[in-house]
Amino acid sequence: MAIQLGGTFYDLEEVELCYAPQFGSAKSPVNFAGMVAADVLRGDMPLAHWNAGDNALLLDVRQPAELAVEQAPGAVNIPLDQLRARLGELPRDRAIHVICRSGQRAYYATRILLQNGFKARTISGGMLARTILAEEIH
């Protein structure tokens, strides 16, 4: 319906959909898709991709126990809950690409970094996307 009416991502984040607690949440996946897309379009959630090929510092904001399962080579680990206290460990003259498992914590970390004057981007899809990309290559 949104496509037929010429709707935008901004419309999707505001659309009112029927809500029945036994069937779903107050914010539908349609609203969330609109919110994420609108954040990207507004520049509130700058993205990078695994194949960016630039000289950015890779910052992993997962907990150390998660690193036992999978790691990105060369990534610096500062868990999200420690990030504000450890900002001094990060370079201000270099882009920072932030990862977590799926992207939510990386988004929060990117917002913290941007608000403190860093050049930061969230790696789209996080470690889940990296896993999928690695499987496609092999």
PDB file of C-alpha atoms in Angstrom:
ATOM      1  CA  MET A   1       0.000   0.000   0.000  1.00  0.00           C
ATOM      2  CA  ALA A   2       2.814   2.424   0.844  1.00  0.00           C
ATOM      3  CA  ILE A   3       4.385   1.801  -2.563  1.00  0.00           C
ATOM      4  CA  GLN A   4       1.072   2.338  -4.346  1.00  0.00           C
ATOM      5  CA  LEU A   5       0.540   5.617  -2.481  1.00  0.00           C
ATOM      6  CA  GLY A   6       4.074   6.831  -3.203  1.00  0.00           C
ATOM      7  CA  GLY A   7       5.070   6.551   0.460  1.00  0.00           C
ATOM      8  CA  THR A   8       8.602   7.030   1.751  1.00  0.00           C
ATOM      9  CA  PHE A   9      10.688   5.512   4.521  1.00  0.00           C
ATOM     10  CA  TYR A  10       9.707   8.506   6.619  1.00  0.00           C
ATOM     11  CA  ASP A  11       6.061   7.504   6.190  1.00  0.00           C
ATOM     12  CA  LEU A  12       6.817   3.935   7.272  1.00  0.00           C
ATOM     13  CA  GLU A  13       8.338   5.044  10.567  1.00  0.00           C
ATOM     14  CA  GLU A  14       5.159   6.983  11.379  1.00  0.00           C
ATOM     15  CA  VAL A  15       2.487   4.661   9.959  1.00  0.00           C
ATOM     16  CA  GLU A  16      -0.253   3.590  12.383  1.00  0.00           C
ATOM     17  CA  LEU A  17      -0.923  -0.141  12.176  1.00  0.00           C
ATOM     18  CA  CYS A  18      -3.404  -2.234  14.075  1.00  0.00           C
ATOM     19  CA  TYR A  19      -2.028  -3.388  17.392  1.00  0.00           C
ATOM     20  CA  ALA A  20      -3.076  -6.554  19.171  1.00  0.00           C
ATOM     21  CA  PRO A  21      -0.691  -7.594  21.982  1.00  0.00           C
ATOM     22  CA  GLN A  22      -1.270 -11.289  21.432  1.00  0.00           C
ATOM     23  CA  PHE A  23      -0.069 -10.983  17.819  1.00  0.00           C
ATOM     24  CA  GLY A  24       2.735  -8.461  17.882  1.00  0.00           C
ATOM     25  CA  SER A  25       4.491  -5.503  19.408  1.00  0.00           C
ATOM     26  CA  ALA A  26       3.304  -1.899  19.544  1.00  0.00           C
ATOM     27  CA  LYS A  27       5.911  -1.002  16.916  1.00  0.00           C
ATOM     28  CA  SER A  28       5.632  -3.309  13.936  1.00  0.00           C
ATOM     29  CA  PRO A  29       8.548  -4.509  11.815  1.00  0.00           C
ATOM     30  CA  VAL A  30       7.294  -2.034   9.199  1.00  0.00           C
ATOM     31  CA  ASN A  31       7.805   0.832  11.679  1.00  0.00           C
ATOM     32  CA  PHE A  32      11.268  -0.451  12.610  1.00  0.00           C
ATOM     33  CA  ALA A  33      12.279  -0.799   8.951  1.00  0.00           C
ATOM     34  CA  GLY A  34      11.152   2.779   8.362  1.00  0.00           C
ATOM     35  CA  MET A  35      13.022   4.037  11.442  1.00  0.00           C
ATOM     36  CA  VAL A  36      16.275   2.350  10.458  1.00  0.00           C
ATOM     37  CA  ALA A  37      16.077   3.530   6.845  1.00  0.00           C
ATOM     38  CA  ALA A  38      15.189   7.077   7.922  1.00  0.00           C
ATOM     39  CA  ASP A  39      18.137   7.113  10.366  1.00  0.00           C
ATOM     40  CA  VAL A  40      20.473   6.167   7.507  1.00  0.00           C
ATOM     41  CA  LEU A  41      18.960   8.763   5.154  1.00  0.00           C
ATOM     42  CA  ARG A  42      19.136  11.523   7.798  1.00  0.00           C
ATOM     43  CA  GLY A  43      22.773  10.696   8.545  1.00  0.00           C
ATOM     44  CA  ASP A  44      21.979   9.682  12.119  1.00  0.00           C
ATOM     45  CA  MET A  45      23.294   6.183  11.406  1.00  0.00           C
ATOM     46  CA  PRO A  46      26.257   6.406   9.033  1.00  0.00           C
ATOM     47  CA  LEU A  47      27.065   2.990   7.607  1.00  0.00           C
ATOM     48  CA  ALA A  48      30.153   1.226   6.365  1.00  0.00           C
ATOM     49  CA  HIS A  49      30.445  -2.191   4.789  1.00  0.00           C
ATOM     50  CA  TRP A  50      32.869  -5.035   5.296  1.00  0.00           C
ATOM     51  CA  ASN A  51      34.373  -4.504   1.851  1.00  0.00           C
ATOM     52  CA  ALA A  52      34.957  -0.754   2.368  1.00  0.00           C
ATOM     53  CA  GLY A  53      38.699  -1.263   1.938  1.00  0.00           C
ATOM     54  CA  ASP A  54      39.708   1.885   3.790  1.00  0.00           C
ATOM     55  CA  ASN A  55      42.144   2.366   6.660  1.00  0.00           C
ATOM     56  CA  ALA A  56      39.487   2.635   9.380  1.00  0.00           C
ATOM     57  CA  LEU A  57      40.043   1.290  12.875  1.00  0.00           C
ATOM     58  CA  LEU A  58      37.715  -1.645  13.475  1.00  0.00           C
ATOM     59  CA  LEU A  59      36.098  -1.361  16.923  1.00  0.00           C
ATOM     60  CA  ASP A  60      34.298  -4.416  18.304  1.00  0.00           C
ATOM     61  CA  VAL A  61      31.906  -3.462  21.128  1.00  0.00           C
ATOM     62  CA  ARG A  62      30.898  -6.999  22.092  1.00  0.00           C
ATOM     63  CA  GLN A  63      31.675  -8.595  25.447  1.00  0.00           C
ATOM     64  CA  PRO A  64      34.968 -10.555  25.701  1.00  0.00           C
ATOM     65  CA  ALA A  65      33.107 -13.869  26.053  1.00  0.00           C
ATOM     66  CA  GLU A  66      31.590 -13.321  22.608  1.00  0.00           C
ATOM     67  CA  LEU A  67      35.047 -13.058  21.072  1.00  0.00           C
ATOM     68  CA  ALA A  68      35.646 -16.717  21.911  1.00  0.00           C
ATOM     69  CA  VAL A  69      32.973 -17.596  19.345  1.00  0.00           C
ATOM     70  CA  GLU A  70      34.130 -15.349  16.496  1.00  0.00           C
ATOM     71  CA  GLN A  71      36.506 -12.449  15.955  1.00  0.00           C
ATOM     72  CA  ALA A  72      37.299  -9.995  13.220  1.00  0.00           C
ATOM     73  CA  PRO A  73      41.061  -9.901  12.595  1.00  0.00           C
ATOM     74  CA  GLY A  74      42.686  -6.678  13.772  1.00  0.00           C
ATOM     75  CA  ALA A  75      39.639  -5.417  15.659  1.00  0.00           C
ATOM     76  CA  VAL A  76      40.071  -3.513  18.916  1.00  0.00           C
ATOM     77  CA  ASN A  77      37.664  -4.700  21.614  1.00  0.00           C
ATOM     78  CA  ILE A  78      36.063  -2.160  23.927  1.00  0.00           C
ATOM     79  CA  PRO A  79      32.723  -3.454  25.244  1.00  0.00           C
ATOM     80  CA  LEU A  80      29.860  -1.004  24.846  1.00  0.00           C
ATOM     81  CA  ASP A  81      29.370  -0.634  28.598  1.00  0.00           C
ATOM     82  CA  GLN A  82      33.013   0.544  28.924  1.00  0.00           C
ATOM     83  CA  LEU A  83      33.147   2.786  25.858  1.00  0.00           C
ATOM     84  CA  ARG A  84      32.493   6.183  27.471  1.00  0.00           C
ATOM     85  CA  ALA A  85      35.221   5.585  30.060  1.00  0.00           C
ATOM     86  CA  ARG A  86      37.729   4.455  27.407  1.00  0.00           C
ATOM     87  CA  LEU A  87      37.260   7.058  24.660  1.00  0.00           C
ATOM     88  CA  GLY A  88      40.836   8.215  25.221  1.00  0.00           C
ATOM     89  CA  GLU A  89      42.100   4.918  23.762  1.00  0.00           C
ATOM     90  CA  LEU A  90      40.625   5.712  20.339  1.00  0.00           C
ATOM     91  CA  PRO A  91      42.131   7.846  17.567  1.00  0.00           C
ATOM     92  CA  ARG A  92      40.395  11.101  16.688  1.00  0.00           C
ATOM     93  CA  ASP A  93      42.245  11.458  13.379  1.00  0.00           C
ATOM     94  CA  ARG A  94      41.125   8.145  11.873  1.00  0.00           C
ATOM     95  CA  ALA A  95      37.751   6.739  10.832  1.00  0.00           C
ATOM     96  CA  ILE A  96      36.319   4.134  13.196  1.00  0.00           C
ATOM     97  CA  HIS A  97      34.076   1.331  11.940  1.00  0.00           C
ATOM     98  CA  VAL A  98      32.049  -0.239  14.742  1.00  0.00           C
ATOM     99  CA  ILE A  99      30.797  -3.827  14.927  1.00  0.00           C
ATOM    100  CA  CYS A 100      28.871  -6.093  17.252  1.00  0.00           C
ATOM    101  CA  ARG A 101      26.960  -9.301  16.549  1.00  0.00           C
ATOM    102  CA  SER A 102      23.971  -7.852  14.671  1.00  0.00           C
ATOM    103  CA  GLY A 103      24.259  -4.058  14.762  1.00  0.00           C
ATOM    104  CA  GLN A 104      22.270  -2.744  17.731  1.00  0.00           C
ATOM    105  CA  ARG A 105      25.191  -2.210  20.115  1.00  0.00           C
ATOM    106  CA  ALA A 106      27.317  -0.922  17.240  1.00  0.00           C
ATOM    107  CA  TYR A 107      24.627   1.684  16.535  1.00  0.00           C
ATOM    108  CA  TYR A 108      24.682   2.850  20.168  1.00  0.00           C
ATOM    109  CA  ALA A 109      28.486   2.958  20.133  1.00  0.00           C
ATOM    110  CA  THR A 110      28.528   4.898  16.866  1.00  0.00           C
ATOM    111  CA  ARG A 111      26.143   7.476  18.340  1.00  0.00           C
ATOM    112  CA  ILE A 112      28.373   7.830  21.425  1.00  0.00           C
ATOM    113  CA  LEU A 113      31.454   8.272  19.241  1.00  0.00           C
ATOM    114  CA  LEU A 114      29.805  10.805  16.931  1.00  0.00           C
ATOM    115  CA  GLN A 115      28.564  12.836  19.888  1.00  0.00           C
ATOM    116  CA  ASN A 116      32.129  12.947  21.191  1.00  0.00           C
ATOM    117  CA  GLY A 117      33.680  14.182  17.956  1.00  0.00           C
ATOM    118  CA  PHE A 118      34.899  10.901  16.429  1.00  0.00           C
ATOM    119  CA  LYS A 119      34.482   9.902  12.775  1.00  0.00           C
ATOM    120  CA  ALA A 120      32.471   6.710  13.227  1.00  0.00           C
ATOM    121  CA  ARG A 121      30.285   4.417  11.148  1.00  0.00           C
ATOM    122  CA  THR A 122      28.374   1.248  11.953  1.00  0.00           C
ATOM    123  CA  ILE A 123      29.328  -1.795   9.889  1.00  0.00           C
ATOM    124  CA  SER A 124      26.068  -2.831   8.256  1.00  0.00           C
ATOM    125  CA  GLY A 125      24.888  -6.223   9.489  1.00  0.00           C
ATOM    126  CA  GLY A 126      27.687  -6.692  12.037  1.00  0.00           C
ATOM    127  CA  MET A 127      29.359 -10.042  12.476  1.00  0.00           C
ATOM    128  CA  LEU A 128      26.291 -11.796  11.077  1.00  0.00           C
ATOM    129  CA  ALA A 129      26.866 -10.099   7.716  1.00  0.00           C
ATOM    130  CA  ARG A 130      30.563 -11.010   7.838  1.00  0.00           C
ATOM    131  CA  THR A 131      29.653 -14.657   8.377  1.00  0.00           C
ATOM    132  CA  ILE A 132      27.262 -14.610   5.424  1.00  0.00           C
ATOM    133  CA  LEU A 133      29.814 -12.872   3.185  1.00  0.00           C
ATOM    134  CA  ALA A 134      32.481 -15.427   4.143  1.00  0.00           C
ATOM    135  CA  GLU A 135      30.119 -18.301   3.285  1.00  0.00           C
ATOM    136  CA  GLU A 136      29.348 -16.767  -0.122  1.00  0.00           C
ATOM    137  CA  ILE A 137      33.047 -16.486  -0.961  1.00  0.00           C
ATOM    138  CA  HIS A 138      33.742 -20.151  -0.153  1.00  0.00           C
TER     139      HIS A 138
END
